[in-house]
CSV table of C-alpha atoms in Angstrom, one decimal:
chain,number,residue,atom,x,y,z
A,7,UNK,CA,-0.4,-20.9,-17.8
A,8,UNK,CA,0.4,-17.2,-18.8
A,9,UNK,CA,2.0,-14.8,-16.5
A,10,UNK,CA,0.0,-14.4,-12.9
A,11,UNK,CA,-1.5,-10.8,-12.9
A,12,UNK,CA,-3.1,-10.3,-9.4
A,13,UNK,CA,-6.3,-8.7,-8.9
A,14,UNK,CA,-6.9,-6.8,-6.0
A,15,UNK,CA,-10.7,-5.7,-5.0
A,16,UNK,CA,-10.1,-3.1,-1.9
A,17,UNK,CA,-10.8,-0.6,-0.1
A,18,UNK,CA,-13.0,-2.3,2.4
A,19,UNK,CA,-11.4,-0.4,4.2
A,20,UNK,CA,-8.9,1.9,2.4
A,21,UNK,CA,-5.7,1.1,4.7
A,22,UNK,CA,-6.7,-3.2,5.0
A,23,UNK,CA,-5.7,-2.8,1.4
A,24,UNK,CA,-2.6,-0.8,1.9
A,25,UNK,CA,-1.8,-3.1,4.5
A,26,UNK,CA,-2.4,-6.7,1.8
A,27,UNK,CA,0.1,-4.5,-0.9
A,28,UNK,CA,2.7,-4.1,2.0
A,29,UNK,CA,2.7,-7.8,3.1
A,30,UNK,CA,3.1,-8.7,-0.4
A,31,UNK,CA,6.3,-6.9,-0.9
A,32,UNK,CA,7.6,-8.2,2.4
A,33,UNK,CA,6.7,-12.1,1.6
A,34,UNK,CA,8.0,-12.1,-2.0
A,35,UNK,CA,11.8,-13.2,-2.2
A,36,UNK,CA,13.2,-10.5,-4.5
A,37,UNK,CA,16.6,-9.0,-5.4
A,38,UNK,CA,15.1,-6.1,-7.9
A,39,UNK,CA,12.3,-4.4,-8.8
A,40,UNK,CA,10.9,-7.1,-11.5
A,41,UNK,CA,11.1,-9.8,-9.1
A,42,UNK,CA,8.0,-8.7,-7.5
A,43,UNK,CA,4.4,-9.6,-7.6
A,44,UNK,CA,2.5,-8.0,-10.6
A,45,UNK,CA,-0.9,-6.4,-9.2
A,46,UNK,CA,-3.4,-4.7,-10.3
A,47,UNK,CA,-5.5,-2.7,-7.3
A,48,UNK,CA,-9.2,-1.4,-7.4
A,49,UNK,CA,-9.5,0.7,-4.3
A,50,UNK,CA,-12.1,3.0,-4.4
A,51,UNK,CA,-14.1,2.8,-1.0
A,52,UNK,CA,-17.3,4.4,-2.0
A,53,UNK,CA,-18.5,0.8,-1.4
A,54,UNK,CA,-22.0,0.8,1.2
A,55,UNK,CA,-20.9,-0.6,4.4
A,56,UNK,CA,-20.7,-4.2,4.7
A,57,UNK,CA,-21.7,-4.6,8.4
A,58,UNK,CA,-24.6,-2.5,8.5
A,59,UNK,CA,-26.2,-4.3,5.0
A,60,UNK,CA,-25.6,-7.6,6.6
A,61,UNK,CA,-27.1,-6.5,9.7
A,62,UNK,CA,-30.3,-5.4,7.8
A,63,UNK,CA,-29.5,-1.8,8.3
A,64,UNK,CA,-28.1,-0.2,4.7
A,65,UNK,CA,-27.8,-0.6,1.0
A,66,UNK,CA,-26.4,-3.9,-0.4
A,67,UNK,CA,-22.7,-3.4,-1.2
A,68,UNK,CA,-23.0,-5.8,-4.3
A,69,UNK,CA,-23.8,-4.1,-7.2
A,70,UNK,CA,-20.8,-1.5,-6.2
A,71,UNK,CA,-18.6,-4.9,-5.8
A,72,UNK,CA,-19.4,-6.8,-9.3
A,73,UNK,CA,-18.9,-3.2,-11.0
A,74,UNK,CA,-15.4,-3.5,-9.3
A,75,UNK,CA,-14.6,-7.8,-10.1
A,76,UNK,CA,-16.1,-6.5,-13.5
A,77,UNK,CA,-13.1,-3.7,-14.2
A,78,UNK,CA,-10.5,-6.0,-12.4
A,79,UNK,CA,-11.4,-8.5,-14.9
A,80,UNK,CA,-10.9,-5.4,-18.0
A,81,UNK,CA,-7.2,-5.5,-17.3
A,82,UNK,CA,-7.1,-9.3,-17.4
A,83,UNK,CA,-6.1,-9.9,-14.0
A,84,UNK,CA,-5.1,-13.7,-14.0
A,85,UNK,CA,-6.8,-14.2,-10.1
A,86,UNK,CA,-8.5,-12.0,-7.9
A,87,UNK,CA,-8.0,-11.3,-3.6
A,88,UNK,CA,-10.6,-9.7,-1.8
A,89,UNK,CA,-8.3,-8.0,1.1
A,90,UNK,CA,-11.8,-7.8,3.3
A,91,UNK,CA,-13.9,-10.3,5.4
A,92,UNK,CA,-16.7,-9.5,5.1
A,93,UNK,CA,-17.3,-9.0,1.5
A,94,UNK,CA,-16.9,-12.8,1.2
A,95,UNK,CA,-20.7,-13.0,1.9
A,96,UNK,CA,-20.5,-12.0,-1.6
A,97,UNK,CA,-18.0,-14.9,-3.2
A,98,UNK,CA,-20.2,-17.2,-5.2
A,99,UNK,CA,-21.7,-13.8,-6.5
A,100,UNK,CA,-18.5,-12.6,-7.5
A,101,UNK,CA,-17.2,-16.1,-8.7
A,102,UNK,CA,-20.2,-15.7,-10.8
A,103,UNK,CA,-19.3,-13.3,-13.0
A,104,UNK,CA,-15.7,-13.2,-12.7
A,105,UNK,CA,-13.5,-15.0,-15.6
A,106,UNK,CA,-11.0,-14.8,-12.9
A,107,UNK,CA,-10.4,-17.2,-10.4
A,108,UNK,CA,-11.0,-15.7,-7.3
A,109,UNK,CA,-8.8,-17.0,-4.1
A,110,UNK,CA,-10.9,-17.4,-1.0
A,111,UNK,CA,-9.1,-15.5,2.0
A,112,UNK,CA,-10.5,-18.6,4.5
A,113,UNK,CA,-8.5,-21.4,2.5
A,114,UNK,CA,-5.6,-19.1,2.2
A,115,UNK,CA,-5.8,-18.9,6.4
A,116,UNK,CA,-6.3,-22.4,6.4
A,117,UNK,CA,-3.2,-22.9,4.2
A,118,UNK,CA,-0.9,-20.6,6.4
A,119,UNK,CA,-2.4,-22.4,9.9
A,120,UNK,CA,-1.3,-25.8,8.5
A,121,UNK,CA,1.8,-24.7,7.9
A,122,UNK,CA,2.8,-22.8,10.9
A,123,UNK,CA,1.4,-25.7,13.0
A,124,UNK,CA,3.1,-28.6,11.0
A,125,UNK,CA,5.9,-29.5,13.9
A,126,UNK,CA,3.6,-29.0,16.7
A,127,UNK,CA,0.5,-30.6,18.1
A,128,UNK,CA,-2.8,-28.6,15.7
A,129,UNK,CA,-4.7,-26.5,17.9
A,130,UNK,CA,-7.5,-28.0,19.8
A,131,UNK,CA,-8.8,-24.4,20.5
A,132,UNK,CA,-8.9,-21.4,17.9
A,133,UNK,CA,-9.9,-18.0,18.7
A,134,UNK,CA,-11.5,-15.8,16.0
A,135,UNK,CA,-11.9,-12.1,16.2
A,136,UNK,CA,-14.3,-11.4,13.0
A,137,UNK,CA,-17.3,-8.9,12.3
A,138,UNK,CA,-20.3,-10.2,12.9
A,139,UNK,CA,-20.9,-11.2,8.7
A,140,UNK,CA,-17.8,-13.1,9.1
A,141,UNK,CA,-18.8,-14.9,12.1
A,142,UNK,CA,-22.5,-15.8,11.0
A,143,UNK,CA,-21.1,-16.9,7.7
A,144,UNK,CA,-18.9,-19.8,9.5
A,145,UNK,CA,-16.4,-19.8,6.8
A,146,UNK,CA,-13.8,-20.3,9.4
A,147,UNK,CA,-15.4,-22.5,12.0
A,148,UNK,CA,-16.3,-25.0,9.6
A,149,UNK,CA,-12.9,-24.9,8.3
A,150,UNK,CA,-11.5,-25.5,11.7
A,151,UNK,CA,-13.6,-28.5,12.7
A,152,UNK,CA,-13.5,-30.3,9.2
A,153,UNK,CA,-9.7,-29.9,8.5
A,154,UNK,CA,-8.3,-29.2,11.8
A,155,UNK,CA,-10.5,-31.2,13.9
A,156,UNK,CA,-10.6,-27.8,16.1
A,157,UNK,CA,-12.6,-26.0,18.1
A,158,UNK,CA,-13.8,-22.5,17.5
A,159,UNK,CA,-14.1,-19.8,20.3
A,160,UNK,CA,-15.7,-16.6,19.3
A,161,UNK,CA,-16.4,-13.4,20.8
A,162,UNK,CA,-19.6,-12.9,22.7
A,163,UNK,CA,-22.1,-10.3,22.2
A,164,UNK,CA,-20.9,-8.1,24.9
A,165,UNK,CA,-18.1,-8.0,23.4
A,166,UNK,CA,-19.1,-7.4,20.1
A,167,UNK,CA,-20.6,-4.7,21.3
A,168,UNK,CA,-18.0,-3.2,24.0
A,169,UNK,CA,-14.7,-4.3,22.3
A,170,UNK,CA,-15.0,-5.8,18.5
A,171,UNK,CA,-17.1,-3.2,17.0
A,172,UNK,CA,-15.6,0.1,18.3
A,173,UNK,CA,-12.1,-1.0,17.9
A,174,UNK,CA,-12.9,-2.0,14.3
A,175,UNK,CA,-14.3,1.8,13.6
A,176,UNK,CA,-11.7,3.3,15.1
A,177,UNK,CA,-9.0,1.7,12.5
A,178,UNK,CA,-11.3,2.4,10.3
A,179,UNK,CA,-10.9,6.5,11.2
A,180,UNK,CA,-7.1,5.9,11.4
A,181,UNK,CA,-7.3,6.0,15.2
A,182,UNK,CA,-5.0,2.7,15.8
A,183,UNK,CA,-3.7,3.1,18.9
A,184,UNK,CA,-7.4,3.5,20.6
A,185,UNK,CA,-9.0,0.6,18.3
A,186,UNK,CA,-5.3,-1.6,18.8
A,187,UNK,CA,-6.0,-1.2,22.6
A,188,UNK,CA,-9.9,-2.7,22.4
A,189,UNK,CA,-8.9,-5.5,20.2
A,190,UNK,CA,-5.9,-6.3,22.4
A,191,UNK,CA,-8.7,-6.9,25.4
A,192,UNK,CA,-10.3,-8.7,23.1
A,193,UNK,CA,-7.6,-11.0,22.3
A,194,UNK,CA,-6.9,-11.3,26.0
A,195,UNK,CA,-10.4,-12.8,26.7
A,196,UNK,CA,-10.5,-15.4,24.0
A,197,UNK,CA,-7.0,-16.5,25.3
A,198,UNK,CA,-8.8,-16.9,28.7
A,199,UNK,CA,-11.1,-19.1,27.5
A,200,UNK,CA,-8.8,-21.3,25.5
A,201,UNK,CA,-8.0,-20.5,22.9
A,202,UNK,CA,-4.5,-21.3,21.9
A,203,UNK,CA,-4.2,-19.6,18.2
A,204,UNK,CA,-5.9,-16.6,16.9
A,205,UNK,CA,-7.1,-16.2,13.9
A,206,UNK,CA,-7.6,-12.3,13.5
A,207,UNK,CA,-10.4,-12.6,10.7
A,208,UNK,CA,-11.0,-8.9,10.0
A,209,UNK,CA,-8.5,-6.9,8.1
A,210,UNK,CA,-8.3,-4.1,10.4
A,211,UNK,CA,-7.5,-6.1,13.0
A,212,UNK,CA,-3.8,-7.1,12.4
A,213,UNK,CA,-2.3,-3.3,11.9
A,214,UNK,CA,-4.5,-1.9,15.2
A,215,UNK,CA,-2.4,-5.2,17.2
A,216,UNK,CA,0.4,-4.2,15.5
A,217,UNK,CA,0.3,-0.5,16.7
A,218,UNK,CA,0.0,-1.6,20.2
A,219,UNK,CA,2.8,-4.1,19.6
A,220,UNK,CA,0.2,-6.7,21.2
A,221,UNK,CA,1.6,-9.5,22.9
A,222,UNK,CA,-1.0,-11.9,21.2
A,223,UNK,CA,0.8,-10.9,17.7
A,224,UNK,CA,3.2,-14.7,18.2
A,225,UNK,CA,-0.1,-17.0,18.6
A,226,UNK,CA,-2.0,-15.1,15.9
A,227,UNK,CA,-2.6,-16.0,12.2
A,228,UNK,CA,-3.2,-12.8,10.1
A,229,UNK,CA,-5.2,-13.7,7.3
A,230,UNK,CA,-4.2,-10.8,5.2
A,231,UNK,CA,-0.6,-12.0,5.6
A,232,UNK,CA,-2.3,-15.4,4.4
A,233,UNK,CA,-3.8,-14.2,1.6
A,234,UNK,CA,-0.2,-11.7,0.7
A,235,UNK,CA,1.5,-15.7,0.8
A,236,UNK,CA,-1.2,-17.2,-1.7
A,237,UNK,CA,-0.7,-14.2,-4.0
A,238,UNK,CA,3.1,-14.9,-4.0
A,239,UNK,CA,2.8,-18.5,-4.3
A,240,UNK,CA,0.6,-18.0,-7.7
A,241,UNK,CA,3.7,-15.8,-8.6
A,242,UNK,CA,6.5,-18.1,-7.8
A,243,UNK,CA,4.4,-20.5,-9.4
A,244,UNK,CA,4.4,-19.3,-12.7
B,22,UNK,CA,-16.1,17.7,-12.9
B,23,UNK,CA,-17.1,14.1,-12.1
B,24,UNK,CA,-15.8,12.3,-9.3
B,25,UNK,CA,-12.1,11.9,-9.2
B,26,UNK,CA,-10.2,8.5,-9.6
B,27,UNK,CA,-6.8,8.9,-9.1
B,28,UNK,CA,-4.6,6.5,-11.6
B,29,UNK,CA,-1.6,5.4,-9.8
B,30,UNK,CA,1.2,4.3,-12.8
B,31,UNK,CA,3.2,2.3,-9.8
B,32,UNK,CA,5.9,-0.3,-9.5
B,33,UNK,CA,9.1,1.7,-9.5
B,34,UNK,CA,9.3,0.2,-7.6
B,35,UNK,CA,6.6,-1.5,-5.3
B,36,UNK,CA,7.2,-0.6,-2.2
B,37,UNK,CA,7.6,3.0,-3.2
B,38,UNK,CA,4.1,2.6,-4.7
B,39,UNK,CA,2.6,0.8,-1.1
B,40,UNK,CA,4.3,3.7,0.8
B,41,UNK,CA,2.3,6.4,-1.8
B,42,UNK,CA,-0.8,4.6,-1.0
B,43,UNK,CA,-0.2,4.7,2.8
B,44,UNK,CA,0.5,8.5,2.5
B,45,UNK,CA,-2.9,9.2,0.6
B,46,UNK,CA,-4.5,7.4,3.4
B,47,UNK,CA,-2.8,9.3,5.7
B,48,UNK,CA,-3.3,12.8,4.4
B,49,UNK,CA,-7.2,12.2,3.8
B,50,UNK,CA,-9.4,13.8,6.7
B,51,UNK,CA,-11.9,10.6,7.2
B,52,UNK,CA,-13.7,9.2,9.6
B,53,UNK,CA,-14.9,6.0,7.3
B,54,UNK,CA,-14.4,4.1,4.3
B,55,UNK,CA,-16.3,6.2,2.2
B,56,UNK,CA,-14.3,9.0,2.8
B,57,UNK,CA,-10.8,8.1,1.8
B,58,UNK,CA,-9.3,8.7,-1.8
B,59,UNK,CA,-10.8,6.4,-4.7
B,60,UNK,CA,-7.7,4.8,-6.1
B,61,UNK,CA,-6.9,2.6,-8.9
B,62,UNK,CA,-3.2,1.3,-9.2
B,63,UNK,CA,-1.3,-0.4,-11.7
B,64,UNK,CA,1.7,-1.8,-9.9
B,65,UNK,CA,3.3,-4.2,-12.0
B,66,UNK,CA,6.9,-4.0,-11.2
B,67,UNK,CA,8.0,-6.1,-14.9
B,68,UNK,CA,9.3,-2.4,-16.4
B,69,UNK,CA,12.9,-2.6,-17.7
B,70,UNK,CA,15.2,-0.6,-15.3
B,71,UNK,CA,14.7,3.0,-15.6
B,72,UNK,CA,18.2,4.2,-14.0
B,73,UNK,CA,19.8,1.3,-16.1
B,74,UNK,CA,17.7,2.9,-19.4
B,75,UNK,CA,19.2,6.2,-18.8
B,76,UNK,CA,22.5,5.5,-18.8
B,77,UNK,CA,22.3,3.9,-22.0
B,78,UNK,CA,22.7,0.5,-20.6
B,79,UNK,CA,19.5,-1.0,-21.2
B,80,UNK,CA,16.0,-1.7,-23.0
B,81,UNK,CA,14.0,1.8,-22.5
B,82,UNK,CA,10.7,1.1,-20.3
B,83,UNK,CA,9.0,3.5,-22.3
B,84,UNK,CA,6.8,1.0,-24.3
B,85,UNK,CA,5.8,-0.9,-20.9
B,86,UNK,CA,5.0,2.5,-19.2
B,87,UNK,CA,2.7,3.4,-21.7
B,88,UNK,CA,1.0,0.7,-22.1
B,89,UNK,CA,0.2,0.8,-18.1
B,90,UNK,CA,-1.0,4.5,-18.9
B,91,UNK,CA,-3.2,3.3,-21.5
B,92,UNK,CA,-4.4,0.3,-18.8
B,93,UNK,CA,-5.4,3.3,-16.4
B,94,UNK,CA,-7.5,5.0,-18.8
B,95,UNK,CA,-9.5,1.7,-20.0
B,96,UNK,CA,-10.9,2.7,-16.0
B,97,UNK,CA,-11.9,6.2,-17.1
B,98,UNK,CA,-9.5,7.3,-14.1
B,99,UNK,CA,-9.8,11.3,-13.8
B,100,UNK,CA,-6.2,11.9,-13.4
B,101,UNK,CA,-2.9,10.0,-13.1
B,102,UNK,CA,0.4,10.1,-10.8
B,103,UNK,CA,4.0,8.6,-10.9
B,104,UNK,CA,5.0,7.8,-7.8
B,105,UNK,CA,8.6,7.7,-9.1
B,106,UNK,CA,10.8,10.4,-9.6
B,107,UNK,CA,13.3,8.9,-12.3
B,108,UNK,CA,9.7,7.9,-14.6
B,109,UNK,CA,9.1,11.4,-14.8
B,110,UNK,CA,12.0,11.5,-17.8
B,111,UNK,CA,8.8,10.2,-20.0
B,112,UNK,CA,6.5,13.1,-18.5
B,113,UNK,CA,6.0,14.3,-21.8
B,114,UNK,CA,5.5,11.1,-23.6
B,115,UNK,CA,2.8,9.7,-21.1
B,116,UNK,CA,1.0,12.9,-21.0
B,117,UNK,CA,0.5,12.7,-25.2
B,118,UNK,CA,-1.3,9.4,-25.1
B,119,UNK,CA,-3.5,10.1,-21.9
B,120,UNK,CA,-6.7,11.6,-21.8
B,121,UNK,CA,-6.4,11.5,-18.3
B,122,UNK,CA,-3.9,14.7,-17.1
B,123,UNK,CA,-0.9,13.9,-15.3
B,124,UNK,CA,0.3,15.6,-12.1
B,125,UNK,CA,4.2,16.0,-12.0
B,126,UNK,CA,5.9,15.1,-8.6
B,127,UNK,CA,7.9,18.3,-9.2
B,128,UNK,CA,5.4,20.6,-9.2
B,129,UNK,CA,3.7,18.7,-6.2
B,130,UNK,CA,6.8,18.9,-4.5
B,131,UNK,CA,7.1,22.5,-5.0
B,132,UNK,CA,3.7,23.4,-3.5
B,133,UNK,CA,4.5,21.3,-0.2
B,134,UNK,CA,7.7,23.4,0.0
B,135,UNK,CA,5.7,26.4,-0.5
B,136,UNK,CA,3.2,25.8,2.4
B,137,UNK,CA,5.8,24.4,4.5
B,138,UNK,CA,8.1,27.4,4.7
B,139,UNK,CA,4.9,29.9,4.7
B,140,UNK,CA,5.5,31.3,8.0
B,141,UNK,CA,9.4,31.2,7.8
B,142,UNK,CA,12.1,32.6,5.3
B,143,UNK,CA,12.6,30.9,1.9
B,144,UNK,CA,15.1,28.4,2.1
B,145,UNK,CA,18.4,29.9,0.1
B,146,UNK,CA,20.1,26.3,-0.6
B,147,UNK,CA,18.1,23.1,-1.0
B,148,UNK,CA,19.7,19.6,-1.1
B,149,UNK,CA,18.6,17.4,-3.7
B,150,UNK,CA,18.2,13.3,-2.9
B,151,UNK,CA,18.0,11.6,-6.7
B,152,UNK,CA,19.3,9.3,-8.8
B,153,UNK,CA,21.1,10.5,-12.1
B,154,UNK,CA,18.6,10.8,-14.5
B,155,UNK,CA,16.2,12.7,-11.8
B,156,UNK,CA,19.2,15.2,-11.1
B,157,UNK,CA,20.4,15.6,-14.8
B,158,UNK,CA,16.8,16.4,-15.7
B,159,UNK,CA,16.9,19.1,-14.0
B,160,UNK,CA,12.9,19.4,-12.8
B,161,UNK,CA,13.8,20.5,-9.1
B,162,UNK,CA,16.4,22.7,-9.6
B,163,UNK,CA,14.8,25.0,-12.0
B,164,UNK,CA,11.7,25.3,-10.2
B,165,UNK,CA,13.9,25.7,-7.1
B,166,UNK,CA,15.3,28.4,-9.1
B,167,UNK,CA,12.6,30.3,-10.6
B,168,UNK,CA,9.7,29.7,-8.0
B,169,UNK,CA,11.8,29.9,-4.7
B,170,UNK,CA,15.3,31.9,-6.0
B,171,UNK,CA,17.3,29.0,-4.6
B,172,UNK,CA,20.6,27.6,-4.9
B,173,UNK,CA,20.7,23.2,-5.1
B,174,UNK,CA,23.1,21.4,-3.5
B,175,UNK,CA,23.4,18.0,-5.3
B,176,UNK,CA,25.5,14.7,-4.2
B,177,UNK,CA,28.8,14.7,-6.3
B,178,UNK,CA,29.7,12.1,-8.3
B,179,UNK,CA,31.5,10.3,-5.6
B,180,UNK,CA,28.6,10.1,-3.2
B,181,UNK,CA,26.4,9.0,-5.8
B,182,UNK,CA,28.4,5.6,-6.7
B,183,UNK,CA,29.3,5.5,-2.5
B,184,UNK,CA,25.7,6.3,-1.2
B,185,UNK,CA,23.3,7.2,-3.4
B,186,UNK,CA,23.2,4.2,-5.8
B,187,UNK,CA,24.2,1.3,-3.5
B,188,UNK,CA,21.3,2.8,-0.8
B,189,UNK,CA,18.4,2.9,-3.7
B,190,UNK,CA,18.9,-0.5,-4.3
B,191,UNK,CA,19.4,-1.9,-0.6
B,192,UNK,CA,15.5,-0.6,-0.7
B,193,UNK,CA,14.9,-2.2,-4.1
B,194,UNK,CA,15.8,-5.0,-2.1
B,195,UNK,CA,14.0,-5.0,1.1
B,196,UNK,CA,17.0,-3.7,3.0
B,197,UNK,CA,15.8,-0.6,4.2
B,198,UNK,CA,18.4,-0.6,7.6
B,199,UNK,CA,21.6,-1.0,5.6
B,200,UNK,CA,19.6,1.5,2.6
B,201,UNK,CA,18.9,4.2,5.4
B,202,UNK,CA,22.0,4.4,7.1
B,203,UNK,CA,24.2,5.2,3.3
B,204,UNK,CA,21.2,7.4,2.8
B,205,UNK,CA,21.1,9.1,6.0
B,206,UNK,CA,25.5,9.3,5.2
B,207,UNK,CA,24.4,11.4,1.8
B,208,UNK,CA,21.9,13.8,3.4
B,209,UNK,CA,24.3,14.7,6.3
B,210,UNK,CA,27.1,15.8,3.7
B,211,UNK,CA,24.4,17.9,1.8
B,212,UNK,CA,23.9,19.8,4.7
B,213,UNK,CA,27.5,20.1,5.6
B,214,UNK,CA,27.4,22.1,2.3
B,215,UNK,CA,24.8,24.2,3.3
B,216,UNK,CA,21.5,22.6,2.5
B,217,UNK,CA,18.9,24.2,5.0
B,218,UNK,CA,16.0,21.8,3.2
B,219,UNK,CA,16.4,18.3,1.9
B,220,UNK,CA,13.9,17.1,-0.9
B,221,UNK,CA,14.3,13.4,-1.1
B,222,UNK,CA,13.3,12.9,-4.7
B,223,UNK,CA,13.7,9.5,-4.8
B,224,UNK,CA,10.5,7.1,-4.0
B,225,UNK,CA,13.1,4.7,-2.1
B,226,UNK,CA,14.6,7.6,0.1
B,227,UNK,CA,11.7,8.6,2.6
B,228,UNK,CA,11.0,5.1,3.8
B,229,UNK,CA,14.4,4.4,4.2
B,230,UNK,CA,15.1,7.3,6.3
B,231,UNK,CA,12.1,6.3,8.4
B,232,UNK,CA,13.4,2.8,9.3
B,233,UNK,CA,16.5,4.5,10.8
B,234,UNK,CA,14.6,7.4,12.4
B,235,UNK,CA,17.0,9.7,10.4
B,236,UNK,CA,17.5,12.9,12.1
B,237,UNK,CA,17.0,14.9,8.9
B,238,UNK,CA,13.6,14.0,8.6
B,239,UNK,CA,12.6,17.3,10.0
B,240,UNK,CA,13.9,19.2,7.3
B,241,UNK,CA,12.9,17.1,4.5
B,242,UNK,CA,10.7,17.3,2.1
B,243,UNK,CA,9.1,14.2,0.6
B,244,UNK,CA,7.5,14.0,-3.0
B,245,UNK,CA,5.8,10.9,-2.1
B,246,UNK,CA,3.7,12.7,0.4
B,247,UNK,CA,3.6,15.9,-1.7
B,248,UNK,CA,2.2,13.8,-4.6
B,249,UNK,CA,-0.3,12.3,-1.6
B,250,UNK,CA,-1.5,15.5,-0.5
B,251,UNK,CA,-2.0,16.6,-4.4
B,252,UNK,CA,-4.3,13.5,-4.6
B,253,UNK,CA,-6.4,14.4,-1.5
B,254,UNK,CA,-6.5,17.7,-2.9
B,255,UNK,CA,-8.0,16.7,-6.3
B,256,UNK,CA,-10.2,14.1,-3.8
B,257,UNK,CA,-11.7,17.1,-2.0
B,258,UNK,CA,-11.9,19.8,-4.2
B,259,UNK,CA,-15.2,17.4,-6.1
């Protein structure tokens, strides 16, 4: 295999990106510079809104995305992440046309949950905070059940609504102390009804709980962390 | 002027180049995706040692470095940025081969300090932050000179080997505690010989002074950011 060259499609949103380059840096073992993880980023976030396409209310964000795997695929990226959710609606589309293999953020979760839970009993329970593309979709909760045996508890529409959605925006508008706040209440309800992991399946949700310094941080996976670990396991790899 | 897409020649290393892309989130006025900073960025860290290059003890990264320029411009990217001081000894050589212009961190720099002292009296000294090649270059002090009519205060050849050096690679290496506290050592003796501004024009500096909460960072400037704000300015000038 020739040398890993890692494709990044971002900007979904802007900083989720920032935040997959930064966890990166921090999971690779490096003494110098060259050590790191060669990638490539395309983050330009002049992408129609995933959400509001998948709820029937905007402009398909695919043609937008392919024009992006398309580029990505120009510099002869040797894999491609897709630091969002979301956009995973789109993966078989962008598998499609990409001669890169693309890395599915769910089995990179999946990856990182079996490992942190190897010593201890799996989860019976998982929480999953997620948009509501993510959550329809079932990547995760199918995941869960099939591989983990575990059950999946998700928020409610009220609290899509009241909690999920606002705090999401907010992040989005680099308010993360306000959005960090909903999504910590959030957390805190899923935990009420038993959940005993969380599995924080929207990108702007680890950096808001992060900026609030939540508490729920030790029991959660962070699927952009994940996804930072499968990029540096190519790497390593080589 | 069509849209601008800002090339980011990164990996100088990559942490410096994840900070640059926080600061252009940071600096952007936005209140969604759509509004932030289209960005595409080549950060490939596998460049021979630039430092190491300039003091005649190793393979020039010039080749590499062009090559990445030439990368950005397969993406038709408007213009292109360096977030790393010591690159900047190839200024010339990048700026022959790309259609794309370049914006020099220098001049970036220079236009922060400009609007940053509007309201209050040029600054007569200015300490200086760089590694070897940055300082014998000679970039900031002229401008210092000729645009501001100020004096620079650089690290002698003592601090650099003590605090400089050995802090720029404790970054390099994820270190940025031990980095910050040599660094934070080197900007306290430039302003024990007057220095009433710092610039910090090194990529690795400003984060490390920010993981020790560095007392100076008040009267420093940073490049990275100056080079951010230069992007959000070519972003919202469209």
């Amino acid at each position: 295999m020739s040398t890993p060259l890692i494709g990044v499609l971002g900007g979904m949103g802007p900083l989720a990106t920032v935040d997959l380059l930064h966890k990166i840096v921090e999971e690779t073992p490096a003494s110098r510079d060259q050590d790191h993880v060669p990638v490539v980023v395309w983050n330009v976030p002049q992408i129609p809104d995933r959400q509001q396409a998948l709820a029937g209310n905007g402009e398909s964000p695919l043609p937008t995305l392919l024009h992006a795997i398309r580029q990505l695929n120009r510099l002869s990226v040797s894999h491609i992440v897709v630091p969002c959710n979301t956009a995973h609606h789109w993966f078989d589309a962008f598998a499609e046309v990409s001669p890169a293999p693309l890395v599915h953020i769910a089995d990179a979760t999946l990856y990182a949950l079996t490992q942190a839970d190897e010593a201890k009993a799996s989860p019976r329970k998982i929480g999953l905070i997620a948009t509501h593309g993510t959550l329809n979709a079932g990547w995760y909760q199918q995941r869960f059940a099939a591989q983990l045996g575990a059950e999946t508890v998700v928020p409610n529409e009220q609290e899509m609504t009241t909690l999920f959605v606002p705090g999401c925006y907010a992040v989005k508008r680099g308010e993360l102390q306000h959005g960090g706040r909903l999504l910590e209440q959030l957390a805190a309800q899923l935990v009420e009804r038993g959940a005993e992991r969380l599995v924080l399946a929207c990108t702007e949700v680890p950096p808001a709980l992060e900026a609030v310094s939540s508490r729920w941080r030790d029991i959660s996976i962070d699927p952009t962390r994940a996804l930072a670990q499968a990029c540096v396991r190519l790497w390593l790899q080589r």
